[in-house]
Structures are given as C-alpha cells and as structure tokens.
mmCIF file of C-alpha atoms in Angstrom:
data_model
loop_
_atom_site.group_PDB
_atom_site.id
_atom_site.type_symbol
_atom_site.label_atom_id
_atom_site.label_comp_id
_atom_site.label_asym_id
_atom_site.label_seq_id
_atom_site.Cartn_x
_atom_site.Cartn_y
_atom_site.Cartn_z
ATOM 1 C CA MET A 1 23.344 -1.185 -5.397
ATOM 2 C CA ALA A 2 19.840 -1.807 -3.062
ATOM 3 C CA VAL A 3 19.092 -4.791 -1.426
ATOM 4 C CA LYS A 4 15.530 -5.476 0.422
ATOM 5 C CA LEU A 5 15.561 -6.482 3.704
ATOM 6 C CA LEU A 6 13.233 -8.835 5.452
ATOM 7 C CA PRO A 7 12.552 -7.631 8.420
ATOM 8 C CA THR A 8 10.019 -9.399 11.782
ATOM 9 C CA PRO A 9 7.062 -7.104 12.741
ATOM 10 C CA GLU A 10 9.041 -6.640 15.621
ATOM 11 C CA GLN A 11 12.663 -5.249 13.691
ATOM 12 C CA ALA A 12 9.918 -2.853 11.586
ATOM 13 C CA SER A 13 8.044 -1.593 14.186
ATOM 14 C CA ALA A 14 11.959 -0.518 15.163
ATOM 15 C CA LEU A 15 13.324 0.547 11.748
ATOM 16 C CA GLN A 16 10.262 2.656 11.586
ATOM 17 C CA SER A 17 10.832 4.314 14.634
ATOM 18 C CA THR A 18 13.905 4.963 13.966
ATOM 19 C CA LEU A 19 13.792 6.593 10.775
ATOM 20 C CA GLN A 20 11.008 9.072 12.310
ATOM 21 C CA ALA A 21 13.374 9.266 15.046
ATOM 22 C CA CYS A 22 16.605 10.584 13.116
ATOM 23 C CA ASN A 23 14.762 12.626 11.022
ATOM 24 C CA ARG A 24 12.938 14.774 13.755
ATOM 25 C CA ALA A 25 16.430 15.332 14.855
ATOM 26 C CA ALA A 26 17.683 16.637 11.522
ATOM 27 C CA THR A 27 14.551 18.942 11.471
ATOM 28 C CA TYR A 28 15.590 19.739 14.872
ATOM 29 C CA ALA A 29 18.852 20.650 13.646
ATOM 30 C CA SER A 30 17.877 22.339 10.581
ATOM 31 C CA GLN A 31 15.547 24.354 12.908
ATOM 32 C CA VAL A 32 18.562 25.734 15.239
ATOM 33 C CA ALA A 33 20.610 26.576 12.370
ATOM 34 C CA PHE A 34 18.353 28.584 10.755
ATOM 35 C CA ALA A 35 17.806 30.696 13.867
ATOM 36 C CA ASN A 36 21.356 31.071 14.003
ATOM 37 C CA LEU A 37 21.740 31.344 9.994
ATOM 38 C CA LYS A 38 24.359 34.631 10.728
ATOM 39 C CA ASP A 39 26.588 32.652 12.856
ATOM 40 C CA ARG A 40 29.437 30.983 11.572
ATOM 41 C CA ASN A 41 29.070 27.597 13.816
ATOM 42 C CA ARG A 42 29.459 23.994 12.572
ATOM 43 C CA LEU A 43 26.232 23.063 11.652
ATOM 44 C CA GLN A 44 25.520 25.954 10.331
ATOM 45 C CA LYS A 45 27.812 25.012 7.311
ATOM 46 C CA GLU A 46 27.144 21.476 7.863
ATOM 47 C CA VAL A 47 23.162 22.101 7.384
ATOM 48 C CA TYR A 48 22.659 24.760 4.645
ATOM 49 C CA THR A 49 25.906 24.449 2.491
ATOM 50 C CA THR A 50 24.016 22.900 -0.067
ATOM 51 C CA LEU A 51 21.090 25.329 0.008
ATOM 52 C CA LYS A 52 23.794 28.585 0.110
ATOM 53 C CA ALA A 53 25.087 26.338 -3.123
ATOM 54 C CA ASN A 54 21.647 26.712 -4.757
ATOM 55 C CA LEU A 55 21.280 30.363 -4.097
ATOM 56 C CA ARG A 56 24.447 31.381 -5.296
ATOM 57 C CA ALA A 57 23.903 29.547 -8.429
ATOM 58 C CA GLY A 58 20.664 31.089 -8.888
ATOM 59 C CA ASN A 59 18.837 27.539 -9.375
ATOM 60 C CA LEU A 60 16.001 28.615 -7.282
ATOM 61 C CA GLY A 61 15.534 31.738 -9.204
ATOM 62 C CA PRO A 62 15.972 35.867 -8.669
ATOM 63 C CA PRO A 63 15.754 37.217 -4.857
ATOM 64 C CA THR A 64 12.379 38.208 -6.134
ATOM 65 C CA SER A 65 10.413 35.062 -6.852
ATOM 66 C CA ARG A 66 8.394 33.140 -4.702
ATOM 67 C CA ARG A 67 10.501 30.019 -4.649
ATOM 68 C CA HIS A 68 13.934 32.137 -3.327
ATOM 69 C CA ARG A 69 11.843 33.633 -0.832
ATOM 70 C CA LYS A 70 10.412 30.422 0.622
ATOM 71 C CA ALA A 71 13.646 29.359 0.602
ATOM 72 C CA VAL A 72 15.220 31.296 2.550
ATOM 73 C CA SER A 73 12.520 32.144 4.976
ATOM 74 C CA THR A 74 11.899 28.403 6.518
ATOM 75 C CA PRO A 75 14.142 26.225 7.830
ATOM 76 C CA ILE A 76 14.324 22.328 5.926
ATOM 77 C CA VAL A 77 11.963 19.940 7.220
ATOM 78 C CA PHE A 78 12.908 16.526 6.477
ATOM 79 C CA ARG A 79 10.283 13.949 5.445
ATOM 80 C CA PRO A 80 9.465 11.678 8.682
ATOM 81 C CA GLU A 81 10.003 8.344 6.629
ATOM 82 C CA ALA A 82 13.268 9.652 4.570
ATOM 83 C CA ALA A 83 16.023 7.971 3.870
ATOM 84 C CA GLN A 84 19.260 7.865 6.544
ATOM 85 C CA PRO A 85 22.838 6.754 6.232
ATOM 86 C CA PHE A 86 24.414 4.635 8.565
ATOM 87 C CA ASP A 87 27.747 3.856 8.860
ATOM 88 C CA ASP A 88 29.878 0.740 9.697
ATOM 89 C CA ARG A 89 30.063 1.916 13.481
ATOM 90 C CA CYS A 90 26.040 1.572 13.268
ATOM 91 C CA LEU A 91 24.983 -0.522 10.742
ATOM 92 C CA SER A 92 27.077 -4.234 9.776
ATOM 93 C CA TRP A 93 26.279 -6.668 7.194
ATOM 94 C CA GLN A 94 27.095 -10.735 7.650
ATOM 95 C CA TYR A 95 27.213 -11.958 4.320
ATOM 96 C CA ASP A 96 27.401 -15.249 4.764
ATOM 97 C CA ALA A 97 23.916 -15.465 6.805
ATOM 98 C CA ARG A 98 22.415 -13.023 4.876
ATOM 99 C CA THR A 99 21.690 -10.383 7.689
ATOM 100 C CA VAL A 100 22.786 -6.983 8.631
ATOM 101 C CA SER A 101 22.904 -5.828 12.506
ATOM 102 C CA ILE A 102 21.568 -2.353 13.077
ATOM 103 C CA TRP A 103 21.428 -0.199 15.558
ATOM 104 C CA THR A 104 17.366 1.573 16.474
ATOM 105 C CA VAL A 105 15.863 2.968 19.243
ATOM 106 C CA ASP A 106 15.559 0.245 20.629
ATOM 107 C CA GLY A 107 18.655 -1.102 20.619
ATOM 108 C CA ARG A 108 21.122 -2.789 18.393
ATOM 109 C CA MET A 109 18.532 -4.750 15.981
ATOM 110 C CA ARG A 110 20.455 -8.528 14.967
ATOM 111 C CA GLY A 111 19.357 -10.315 12.479
ATOM 112 C CA ILE A 112 17.687 -9.044 9.550
ATOM 113 C CA ARG A 113 17.762 -10.730 6.873
ATOM 114 C CA PHE A 114 18.341 -9.389 3.304
ATOM 115 C CA ALA A 115 17.383 -10.481 -0.065
ATOM 116 C CA CYS A 116 20.033 -9.790 -3.391
ATOM 117 C CA SER A 117 20.752 -12.436 -6.415
ATOM 118 C CA PRO A 118 24.368 -14.525 -6.418
ATOM 119 C CA ASP A 119 25.964 -11.550 -8.089
ATOM 120 C CA GLN A 120 24.654 -9.242 -6.337
ATOM 121 C CA LEU A 121 26.047 -10.931 -3.027
ATOM 122 C CA LYS A 122 29.474 -10.879 -5.154
ATOM 123 C CA ILE A 123 29.454 -7.341 -5.357
ATOM 124 C CA LEU A 124 28.790 -5.881 -1.329
ATOM 125 C CA VAL A 125 31.418 -9.074 -0.550
ATOM 126 C CA ALA A 126 34.320 -7.193 -2.739
ATOM 127 C CA CYS A 127 33.177 -3.740 -2.895
ATOM 128 C CA ARG A 128 30.609 -2.643 -0.412
ATOM 129 C CA ARG A 129 32.602 0.526 1.098
ATOM 130 C CA GLY A 130 31.261 3.423 3.798
ATOM 131 C CA GLU A 131 27.340 4.655 4.330
ATOM 132 C CA SER A 132 24.654 2.361 4.117
ATOM 133 C CA ASP A 133 21.017 4.117 3.674
ATOM 134 C CA LEU A 134 18.117 2.872 5.540
ATOM 135 C CA VAL A 135 15.583 3.064 2.968
ATOM 136 C CA ARG A 136 11.186 3.009 3.252
ATOM 137 C CA ARG A 137 10.199 2.647 -0.208
ATOM 138 C CA GLY A 138 6.147 1.392 -1.229
ATOM 139 C CA GLY A 139 5.882 -0.111 2.519
ATOM 140 C CA LYS A 140 8.791 -2.260 1.868
ATOM 141 C CA TRP A 141 12.447 -2.008 2.891
ATOM 142 C CA PHE A 142 15.705 -1.602 1.624
ATOM 143 C CA LEU A 143 19.553 -0.986 2.284
ATOM 144 C CA VAL A 144 21.437 1.283 -0.550
ATOM 145 C CA ALA A 145 24.808 0.174 -0.646
ATOM 146 C CA THR A 146 27.797 2.121 -1.369
ATOM 147 C CA CYS A 147 29.823 0.081 -3.495
ATOM 148 C CA ASP A 148 33.150 0.760 -5.259
ATOM 149 C CA ILE A 149 33.294 -1.068 -8.323
ATOM 150 C CA PRO A 150 36.156 -1.143 -10.640
ATOM 151 C CA ASP A 151 36.340 0.101 -13.858
ATOM 152 C CA PRO A 152 36.326 -2.864 -16.618
ATOM 153 C CA GLU A 153 39.436 -2.994 -18.394
ATOM 154 C CA GLU A 154 39.649 -1.237 -21.657
ATOM 155 C CA TYR A 155 38.693 -2.816 -24.785
ATOM 156 C CA GLU A 156 40.668 -2.398 -27.830
ATOM 157 C CA PRO A 157 38.661 -3.181 -30.908
ATOM 158 C CA VAL A 158 40.797 -4.918 -33.734
ATOM 159 C CA GLY A 159 38.688 -3.656 -36.621
ATOM 160 C CA TRP A 160 35.457 -1.563 -37.212
ATOM 161 C CA ILE A 161 33.085 -0.927 -39.742
ATOM 162 C CA GLY A 162 30.367 1.969 -40.403
ATOM 163 C CA VAL A 163 26.812 1.719 -40.972
ATOM 164 C CA ASP A 164 25.011 4.821 -42.958
ATOM 165 C CA ARG A 165 21.532 4.285 -42.648
ATOM 166 C CA GLY A 166 19.139 5.619 -45.793
ATOM 167 C CA ILE A 167 16.112 5.812 -47.242
ATOM 168 C CA VAL A 168 16.687 3.603 -51.110
ATOM 169 C CA ASN A 169 18.978 1.350 -48.516
ATOM 170 C CA LEU A 170 17.963 0.853 -45.027
ATOM 171 C CA ALA A 171 21.588 0.683 -44.100
ATOM 172 C CA THR A 172 25.193 0.819 -46.414
ATOM 173 C CA THR A 173 28.439 -0.181 -44.676
ATOM 174 C CA SER A 174 31.960 1.294 -44.964
ATOM 175 C CA SER A 175 32.636 -1.735 -47.307
ATOM 176 C CA ALA A 176 30.165 -1.025 -50.006
ATOM 177 C CA CYS A 177 27.427 -3.712 -48.896
ATOM 178 C CA PRO A 178 23.624 -2.600 -48.747
ATOM 179 C CA ALA A 179 21.003 -3.784 -47.010
ATOM 180 C CA THR A 180 17.322 -3.378 -48.328
ATOM 181 C CA ASP A 181 13.900 -4.481 -47.173
ATOM 182 C CA ARG A 182 12.474 -5.838 -50.115
ATOM 183 C CA PRO A 183 14.150 -8.390 -52.594
ATOM 184 C CA SER A 184 16.443 -7.299 -55.596
ATOM 185 C CA SER A 185 16.652 -9.287 -58.836
ATOM 186 C CA SER A 186 19.259 -6.620 -60.121
ATOM 187 C CA ALA A 187 22.407 -8.633 -61.375
ATOM 188 C CA ALA A 188 24.238 -5.677 -59.378
ATOM 189 C CA SER A 189 22.827 -6.696 -55.876
ATOM 190 C CA ARG A 190 23.499 -10.336 -56.853
ATOM 191 C CA ARG A 191 27.430 -9.775 -57.240
ATOM 192 C CA PRO A 192 28.879 -10.733 -54.229
ATOM 193 C CA CYS A 193 31.226 -8.072 -52.268
ATOM 194 C CA SER A 194 35.100 -8.303 -52.965
ATOM 195 C CA ARG A 195 35.323 -10.248 -49.668
ATOM 196 C CA GLY A 196 33.352 -12.662 -47.798
ATOM 197 C CA SER A 197 31.351 -15.535 -49.460
ATOM 198 C CA GLY A 198 28.342 -13.880 -51.130
ATOM 199 C CA ARG A 199 24.966 -12.405 -50.446
ATOM 200 C CA THR A 200 22.701 -13.704 -47.516
ATOM 201 C CA ARG A 201 19.091 -13.324 -46.843
ATOM 202 C CA SER A 202 16.799 -13.071 -43.854
ATOM 203 C CA ALA A 203 12.957 -12.909 -43.473
ATOM 204 C CA THR A 204 12.873 -9.058 -43.577
ATOM 205 C CA VAL A 205 15.944 -7.896 -44.451
ATOM 206 C CA ARG A 206 18.193 -8.673 -47.944
ATOM 207 C CA TRP A 207 21.510 -7.945 -47.456
ATOM 208 C CA ALA A 208 23.136 -7.646 -50.886
ATOM 209 C CA GLY A 209 26.539 -9.141 -50.192
ATOM 210 C CA CYS A 210 28.291 -9.670 -47.308
ATOM 211 C CA TRP A 211 30.085 -7.483 -44.848
#
C-alpha cells in the first residue's frame, strides 16, 4: 500500500540525500561483485541471483544477442533516486500522529507526516508487516508499505443463472427469458415466464418476462 509523505523542505532534502547515498552504495556493491563474479561469495550471490536466473531461463536472449552480451559484460547500475527498502529497525510508524521516523544520512528524522484515507489507516494498523519502500516519483514522496491482508471469507452462492449473449436477442438467461433492444408486440413476448411476476421495461432494454 502506497501512502504519500508530506515532508518539510529540510526533511525532503535529507530523504533525497539518503536515497542517493543508498543507490551509490548499491552500485558500488554491484561493481565489487561483478569484478569477483567467479568467486562464490555471499555478496555475489545476493547481487546476481536475479541476473543469473534470467540468463539460465533465456530471458535475455541467446548468448550471441546484444542484450545478453550487455548483461554479462557490465555491472548493474542503480538509478540515483531508485526506491530503497527500510525495515522496522530503520523506519517506524506512528499511526495516531500519522507520522514516520526514519534513519537518514543526517541522522534519525522524526515527525515526517504522511497522508492516507481512514480505510488505509485501518489496514496499516492491522496488517502492515516487514519492510516499507521509500519512493520518490514525480517530485513527490511515498512509502510503499507491505501489508499482509487476510483472505476474505469464501462466499458460497445459493443459486445461479446463466446468460447467453446473442444477435437476435441481446441476452437469454438459463430460465429462458430473452432481452431485446427494441419493443416487441408478439404475444409470446407479452406472456410472463413460468416464474416471477411478468415482463419488465426500461428505457433501452425490454425484458420479455422475468428472472
């Protein structure tokens, strides 16, 4: 779930500096891992797991393709303002005050306001779990929270009706009640169905009968 942040100019500056610092560090880690691509170290596994999976699956084309050669010949570069995840040790939510506290390169930044609807706030309080992503998009700041929403109760219908769309009739239900887009004067269309109270009318569709 994405909620909008409303930082002050000072807070926004700290958030921007933090994003840029995180992505510089991620790019450096990528370069180090790329330089030691043959070593089976943890950094390599964490950084290149997705890349290797794509190569094995053929998602980057055959080895002779330009896209494949580019992927294996250059390290991953992170955009300066790419989104970054923060766990609960680095970012905390104060729901009653509608603020967040987050570690930045300028220290712990507290009291950053966020805006959301009452329904969104209820979901955040009840279902938010794990990391939240700090995002800057179109000059605006957002936090994308991970919410573990339980599955709704399964609905078991007590009955059903089928509808077959056609050319002569717009639709015909499984109870044999046709719908047309023009009035009909035939005696058959004026007869009510075996179940229900009879025919109904609307401005555009005339039901010859009922459900």
